[in-house]
Each structure stands twice: as C-alpha cells, then as structure tokens.
Amino acid sequence: MGTVVSVRLNGGLTDSRGDAVRQSAQAAVAGVFGRWDDRFSLYRPGSELSRVARGDIRLTEASRQLRDCYALALHWRDQTDGVFTPHRADGVIDLSGIVKALAIREAGAALDSLGQDAWSINAGGDILVSGCPDVTFARRLDPLVDPDWVVALVNPLDRLDLLATVPLRAPLRAVATSGSAERGEHIWTPAPGIRSPFRQVSVLAADIVTADVLATAIVAGGEPMLNQCTASAEIEVLAVLQGGGLLATPGLRR
C-alpha cells in the first residue's frame, strides 16, 4: 500500500515464547495487508480491481469482497453527499479511500483471534487500538503515567512539532489523518481545481473506517462538510487550516 504498518502488543513475555507471539502477530497482520493490497491495488496490473478497471472482468463478475467493498464506499458517498467518492474523474473505480481502513480492521480481528487483548495498529498514521497498554513498568518510573494508548498529532507545517497528544479512550479507539502534508494534493475536491481550506484533518471515532472516510471527506468538502460530519457522527476533529490556524471540536479541546 506504499506505507509502513506497525503493530504494538501489550507487554508480557520477553523470552522465546514472547518472540513466537510477536512473530505470529506480525505474520497475521502482514498476511491481511498483503491480501487487501493484492486484490485492490491499482498499481498492481494483476490485481482484481485493476482487471475491473481495464474491463477484463465486469464488476458483477468480481469477487464478493470487492463488490461488498464497493457497496460500502457507495454508502459513504451517500452519507457525505457525494464528497467521498469511489470513482476517479475518469470513471475508474478507486477504493483506496476505504481499503486501508478495512485492512486495519481485519488485522485487529486477526490479533484478537490470536488471544491478544491489547494492541495498536498504525498504518501510515491511521491507528486502531484495543485494550490498554501494559503500564506496570512505566508506572514504576512515573506513577502518573497515562494508562491509555496515546497518539501524537503532528504539525503539518513542522514535522518535528506536535499539535497535541491525545489518549484513545472508549468509545473513540481509532484515529485517522488526511491531508496534503505527506503526499501532496492527492484528494479530489467536489470542485476540480479548488484547493481544500484544510492542510490536515485528524478524526477520532469508534471505528477506523468511519475515522478514515470522514477525515478524507472533511479535507475534500471543507468547513461545510466538517460541520455536517460533526453534527451527524460521534467524532472528534482537529483540522489544520492552510495558514496554520486550528479548528477543534469541544471534546478534543478538553
């Protein structure tokens, strides 16, 4: 997927048994992301989605997974009044706006199936967590250490600076960030050629798909979409304007 995926597991075993646990977790997560990339990448000529794009197979002939993913993307298109879309300007189906989040979600389920009760998955800055990290050792050094998973939101105008560190607490256990700081202007806006007012948008939500889709939609749709999303969904948002100003929902300010 052109990014880095990192997995952190709760503390515990440090001997060879711990190595086996970590290797199993790594293999499970790598397998999930590999399968999603193999099927949905438009950079892989042999992927199923590339074959659909070329017309080698019809959408109705595609796998159930691909059709379900496309249907989910259409659902989010309707929820965002067309701002989030699975269609490129040339009509090609492009599901990259939702595939990574679905892979993260499945990877989390894979860790659960291995008996892992506390983990975090970070795929290119989009993060999903479960349980709480092992803070027993850390609290020996600092009794006030935060027992939650904590994420850092980076300043897009200075990658060495942090805008905030935020604990991921139930029900908001996922965070996704979208914008132009890392990959340039790659998000389609409803009005072609009109630049988004936001350089970066971070969304905290209960699930990673919602966080990822709405972060992209807010960047694409600007402040009207920000207002619509925060009014209709249980999310928290930190948006960075092109000039560096910040817009933050009340819960995130707290």
Short mmCIF file of C-alpha atoms in Angstrom, two decimals:
data_model
loop_
_atom_site.label_atom_id
_atom_site.label_comp_id
_atom_site.label_asym_id
_atom_site.label_seq_id
_atom_site.Cartn_x
_atom_site.Cartn_y
_atom_site.Cartn_z
CA MET A 1 0.00 0.00 0.00
CA GLY A 2 3.02 2.25 -0.17
CA THR A 3 3.18 2.85 3.56
CA VAL A 4 4.53 1.41 6.81
CA VAL A 5 2.41 -0.71 9.14
CA SER A 6 3.49 -1.07 12.75
CA VAL A 7 1.99 -3.26 15.49
CA ARG A 8 2.47 -2.85 19.20
CA LEU A 9 1.40 -5.56 21.61
CA ASN A 10 0.79 -5.41 25.32
CA GLY A 11 3.86 -6.14 27.42
CA GLY A 12 4.45 -9.56 28.91
CA LEU A 13 6.62 -12.39 27.67
CA THR A 14 10.22 -11.44 26.99
CA ASP A 15 11.66 -14.92 26.38
CA SER A 16 11.39 -17.20 23.35
CA ARG A 17 7.66 -17.58 23.94
CA GLY A 18 7.31 -13.83 23.54
CA ASP A 19 9.27 -13.98 20.29
CA ALA A 20 6.86 -16.61 18.98
CA VAL A 21 3.86 -14.49 19.94
CA ARG A 22 5.29 -11.44 18.21
CA GLN A 23 6.19 -13.41 15.09
CA SER A 24 2.68 -14.86 14.89
CA ALA A 25 1.16 -11.41 15.26
CA GLN A 26 3.47 -9.96 12.61
CA ALA A 27 2.67 -12.76 10.17
CA ALA A 28 -1.07 -12.40 10.73
CA VAL A 29 -1.08 -8.64 10.16
CA ALA A 30 1.26 -8.84 7.16
CA GLY A 31 -0.96 -11.52 5.63
CA VAL A 32 -4.06 -9.35 5.99
CA PHE A 33 -2.50 -6.28 4.39
CA GLY A 34 -0.93 -8.37 1.66
CA ARG A 35 -4.29 -9.87 0.68
CA TRP A 36 -6.01 -6.49 0.55
CA ASP A 37 -3.19 -4.98 -1.48
CA ASP A 38 -3.14 -7.92 -3.90
CA ARG A 39 -6.85 -7.55 -4.59
CA PHE A 40 -7.39 -3.78 -4.57
CA SER A 41 -4.17 -2.08 -5.66
CA LEU A 42 -4.44 -0.13 -8.91
CA TYR A 43 -0.63 -0.18 -9.04
CA ARG A 44 -0.61 -3.97 -9.45
CA PRO A 45 -1.65 -4.87 -13.02
CA GLY A 46 -2.76 -8.31 -11.89
CA SER A 47 -4.98 -7.19 -9.01
CA GLU A 48 -8.69 -7.84 -9.29
CA LEU A 49 -9.52 -4.14 -9.18
CA SER A 50 -7.01 -3.41 -11.96
CA ARG A 51 -8.69 -6.08 -14.06
CA VAL A 52 -12.07 -4.42 -13.45
CA ALA A 53 -10.58 -1.03 -14.36
CA ARG A 54 -9.23 -2.40 -17.66
CA GLY A 55 -12.53 -4.08 -18.45
CA ASP A 56 -11.05 -7.59 -18.29
CA ILE A 57 -13.89 -8.54 -15.96
CA ARG A 58 -17.18 -6.84 -15.18
CA LEU A 59 -17.96 -5.56 -11.72
CA THR A 60 -20.82 -8.05 -11.50
CA GLU A 61 -18.26 -10.83 -12.11
CA ALA A 62 -15.90 -9.63 -9.40
CA SER A 63 -15.45 -11.33 -6.03
CA ARG A 64 -17.92 -10.84 -3.21
CA GLN A 65 -15.25 -8.98 -1.21
CA LEU A 66 -14.68 -6.45 -3.97
CA ARG A 67 -18.39 -5.90 -4.54
CA ASP A 68 -19.02 -5.51 -0.80
CA CYS A 69 -16.18 -3.00 -0.53
CA TYR A 70 -17.58 -1.03 -3.44
CA ALA A 71 -21.07 -1.08 -1.89
CA LEU A 72 -19.63 0.24 1.39
CA ALA A 73 -17.86 3.04 -0.47
CA LEU A 74 -21.14 3.95 -2.18
CA HIS A 75 -22.83 4.04 1.21
CA TRP A 76 -20.25 6.55 2.43
CA ARG A 77 -20.67 8.53 -0.79
CA ASP A 78 -24.36 8.89 0.06
CA GLN A 79 -23.60 9.77 3.70
CA THR A 80 -21.29 12.59 2.60
CA ASP A 81 -23.48 13.93 -0.22
CA GLY A 82 -21.03 12.68 -2.81
CA VAL A 83 -17.94 14.35 -1.33
CA PHE A 84 -16.36 10.98 -0.56
CA THR A 85 -16.42 9.00 -3.79
CA PRO A 86 -15.02 5.68 -5.05
CA HIS A 87 -14.84 6.98 -8.61
CA ARG A 88 -11.93 8.81 -10.20
CA ALA A 89 -12.57 11.65 -12.60
CA ASP A 90 -12.05 9.22 -15.49
CA GLY A 91 -14.71 6.89 -14.10
CA VAL A 92 -12.32 4.22 -12.82
CA ILE A 93 -13.33 2.63 -9.52
CA ASP A 94 -10.69 3.52 -6.93
CA LEU A 95 -11.27 2.09 -3.46
CA SER A 96 -8.03 3.31 -1.89
CA GLY A 97 -10.04 5.72 0.28
CA ILE A 98 -11.52 2.83 2.23
CA VAL A 99 -9.35 -0.24 1.68
CA LYS A 100 -6.60 0.63 4.18
CA ALA A 101 -9.13 1.14 6.97
CA LEU A 102 -10.79 -2.18 6.18
CA ALA A 103 -7.40 -3.88 6.26
CA ILE A 104 -6.65 -2.30 9.64
CA ARG A 105 -9.98 -3.52 10.99
CA GLU A 106 -9.39 -7.07 9.75
CA ALA A 107 -5.84 -7.05 11.11
CA GLY A 108 -7.23 -6.11 14.52
CA ALA A 109 -9.64 -9.02 14.34
CA ALA A 110 -6.72 -11.28 13.46
CA LEU A 111 -4.85 -10.16 16.59
CA ASP A 112 -7.97 -10.77 18.67
CA SER A 113 -8.16 -14.31 17.28
CA LEU A 114 -4.60 -14.90 18.46
CA GLY A 115 -5.66 -14.04 22.00
CA GLN A 116 -4.13 -10.56 22.06
CA ASP A 117 -6.24 -8.38 24.34
CA ALA A 118 -4.27 -5.14 24.00
CA TRP A 119 -2.69 -3.89 20.79
CA SER A 120 -2.31 -0.95 18.46
CA ILE A 121 -2.05 -0.97 14.68
CA ASN A 122 -0.63 2.06 12.90
CA ALA A 123 -0.87 2.04 9.10
CA GLY A 124 0.55 5.22 7.65
CA GLY A 125 -0.67 7.28 10.61
CA ASP A 126 -4.15 5.74 10.79
CA ILE A 127 -4.41 3.99 14.14
CA LEU A 128 -6.73 1.48 15.79
CA VAL A 129 -6.24 0.28 19.37
CA SER A 130 -7.72 -2.32 21.66
CA GLY A 131 -7.44 -2.71 25.40
CA CYS A 132 -4.87 -0.77 27.38
CA PRO A 133 -1.08 -0.89 27.14
CA ASP A 134 0.88 -2.52 29.94
CA VAL A 135 1.91 0.42 32.09
CA THR A 136 3.11 -1.54 35.12
CA PHE A 137 6.79 -0.99 34.37
CA ALA A 138 6.28 2.60 33.26
CA ARG A 139 4.47 3.47 36.48
CA ARG A 140 7.48 2.37 38.47
CA LEU A 141 9.22 5.33 36.87
CA ASP A 142 6.22 7.69 36.83
CA PRO A 143 3.11 6.89 38.90
CA LEU A 144 1.12 9.44 36.88
CA VAL A 145 1.71 7.81 33.51
CA ASP A 146 -1.42 7.70 31.34
CA PRO A 147 -2.93 4.15 31.25
CA ASP A 148 -4.39 4.72 27.79
CA TRP A 149 -2.92 4.39 24.34
CA VAL A 150 -1.78 7.90 23.42
CA VAL A 151 -1.41 9.20 19.87
CA ALA A 152 0.53 12.23 18.72
CA LEU A 153 -0.96 14.58 16.12
CA VAL A 154 1.89 16.11 14.14
CA ASN A 155 2.02 19.71 12.97
CA PRO A 156 1.83 19.56 9.14
CA LEU A 157 3.77 22.83 8.91
CA ASP A 158 6.65 21.46 11.01
CA ARG A 159 7.01 17.68 11.08
CA LEU A 160 9.20 17.91 14.21
CA ASP A 161 6.43 19.66 16.16
CA LEU A 162 3.35 18.14 17.81
CA LEU A 163 -0.04 19.81 17.84
CA ALA A 164 -1.36 17.53 20.56
CA THR A 165 -1.05 14.17 22.28
CA VAL A 166 -4.44 12.55 22.69
CA PRO A 167 -5.48 9.45 24.67
CA LEU A 168 -7.61 6.97 22.73
CA ARG A 169 -10.37 6.14 25.20
CA ALA A 170 -13.55 4.18 24.60
CA PRO A 171 -15.63 4.70 22.62
CA LEU A 172 -13.12 6.61 20.47
CA ARG A 173 -10.48 3.96 19.79
CA ALA A 174 -9.49 4.95 16.25
CA VAL A 175 -7.85 7.97 14.66
CA ALA A 176 -7.18 8.77 11.01
CA THR A 177 -5.40 11.74 9.48
CA SER A 178 -5.82 13.01 5.94
CA GLY A 179 -4.43 15.97 4.03
CA SER A 180 -1.68 17.20 1.78
CA ALA A 181 1.26 17.40 4.20
CA GLU A 182 2.65 13.91 3.48
CA ARG A 183 1.61 13.10 -0.09
CA GLY A 184 0.79 16.48 -1.59
CA GLU A 185 -2.55 17.34 -3.16
CA HIS A 186 -3.99 13.87 -3.81
CA ILE A 187 -7.57 14.23 -2.55
CA TRP A 188 -10.27 15.09 -5.07
CA THR A 189 -12.46 18.06 -4.16
CA PRO A 190 -16.06 18.46 -5.40
CA ALA A 191 -15.00 21.48 -7.45
CA PRO A 192 -11.96 20.49 -9.55
CA GLY A 193 -9.06 22.88 -9.17
CA ILE A 194 -10.36 24.33 -5.90
CA ARG A 195 -7.89 23.75 -3.09
CA SER A 196 -9.14 22.44 0.24
CA PRO A 197 -9.08 25.01 3.06
CA PHE A 198 -7.54 22.31 5.27
CA ARG A 199 -3.94 21.18 5.14
CA GLN A 200 -4.60 18.33 7.56
CA VAL A 201 -7.61 16.79 9.28
CA SER A 202 -7.50 14.23 12.10
CA VAL A 203 -10.68 12.40 13.10
CA LEU A 204 -11.18 10.29 16.22
CA ALA A 205 -14.02 7.77 16.03
CA ALA A 206 -15.18 4.48 17.46
CA ASP A 207 -14.08 2.59 14.35
CA ILE A 208 -11.27 3.10 11.88
CA VAL A 209 -13.45 3.07 8.75
CA THR A 210 -15.54 6.00 10.00
CA ALA A 211 -12.41 7.90 11.06
CA ASP A 212 -10.64 7.35 7.75
CA VAL A 213 -13.58 8.11 5.48
CA LEU A 214 -14.65 11.25 7.34
CA ALA A 215 -11.10 12.60 7.55
CA THR A 216 -10.90 12.38 3.76
CA ALA A 217 -14.40 13.80 3.30
CA ILE A 218 -13.69 16.80 5.51
CA VAL A 219 -10.49 17.62 3.63
CA ALA A 220 -12.37 17.34 0.35
CA GLY A 221 -15.54 19.13 1.45
CA GLY A 222 -14.10 21.89 3.61
CA GLU A 223 -15.83 23.54 6.54
CA PRO A 224 -19.41 22.71 5.43
CA MET A 225 -18.52 19.01 5.47
CA LEU A 226 -16.74 19.44 8.80
CA ASN A 227 -19.92 20.88 10.28
CA GLN A 228 -22.08 18.17 8.74
CA CYS A 229 -19.87 15.33 9.94
CA THR A 230 -19.53 16.60 13.49
CA ALA A 231 -23.31 17.12 13.69
CA SER A 232 -24.20 13.65 12.41
CA ALA A 233 -21.43 11.40 13.77
CA GLU A 234 -19.89 10.81 17.19
CA ILE A 235 -16.41 12.01 16.31
CA GLU A 236 -13.80 14.47 17.45
CA VAL A 237 -11.85 16.51 14.90
CA LEU A 238 -8.69 18.59 14.77
CA ALA A 239 -8.41 20.45 11.46
CA VAL A 240 -5.39 22.48 10.41
CA LEU A 241 -6.13 25.34 8.04
CA GLN A 242 -3.77 26.06 5.15
CA GLY A 243 -2.46 29.11 7.00
CA GLY A 244 -1.83 27.14 10.20
CA GLY A 245 -4.95 28.00 12.20
CA LEU A 246 -6.75 25.25 14.07
CA LEU A 247 -10.36 24.13 14.33
CA ALA A 248 -11.07 21.64 17.12
CA THR A 249 -14.23 20.05 18.45
CA PRO A 250 -15.02 20.62 22.15
CA GLY A 251 -14.13 17.08 23.23
CA LEU A 252 -10.73 17.26 21.58
CA ARG A 253 -10.02 20.64 23.19
CA ARG A 254 -10.73 19.10 26.58
#
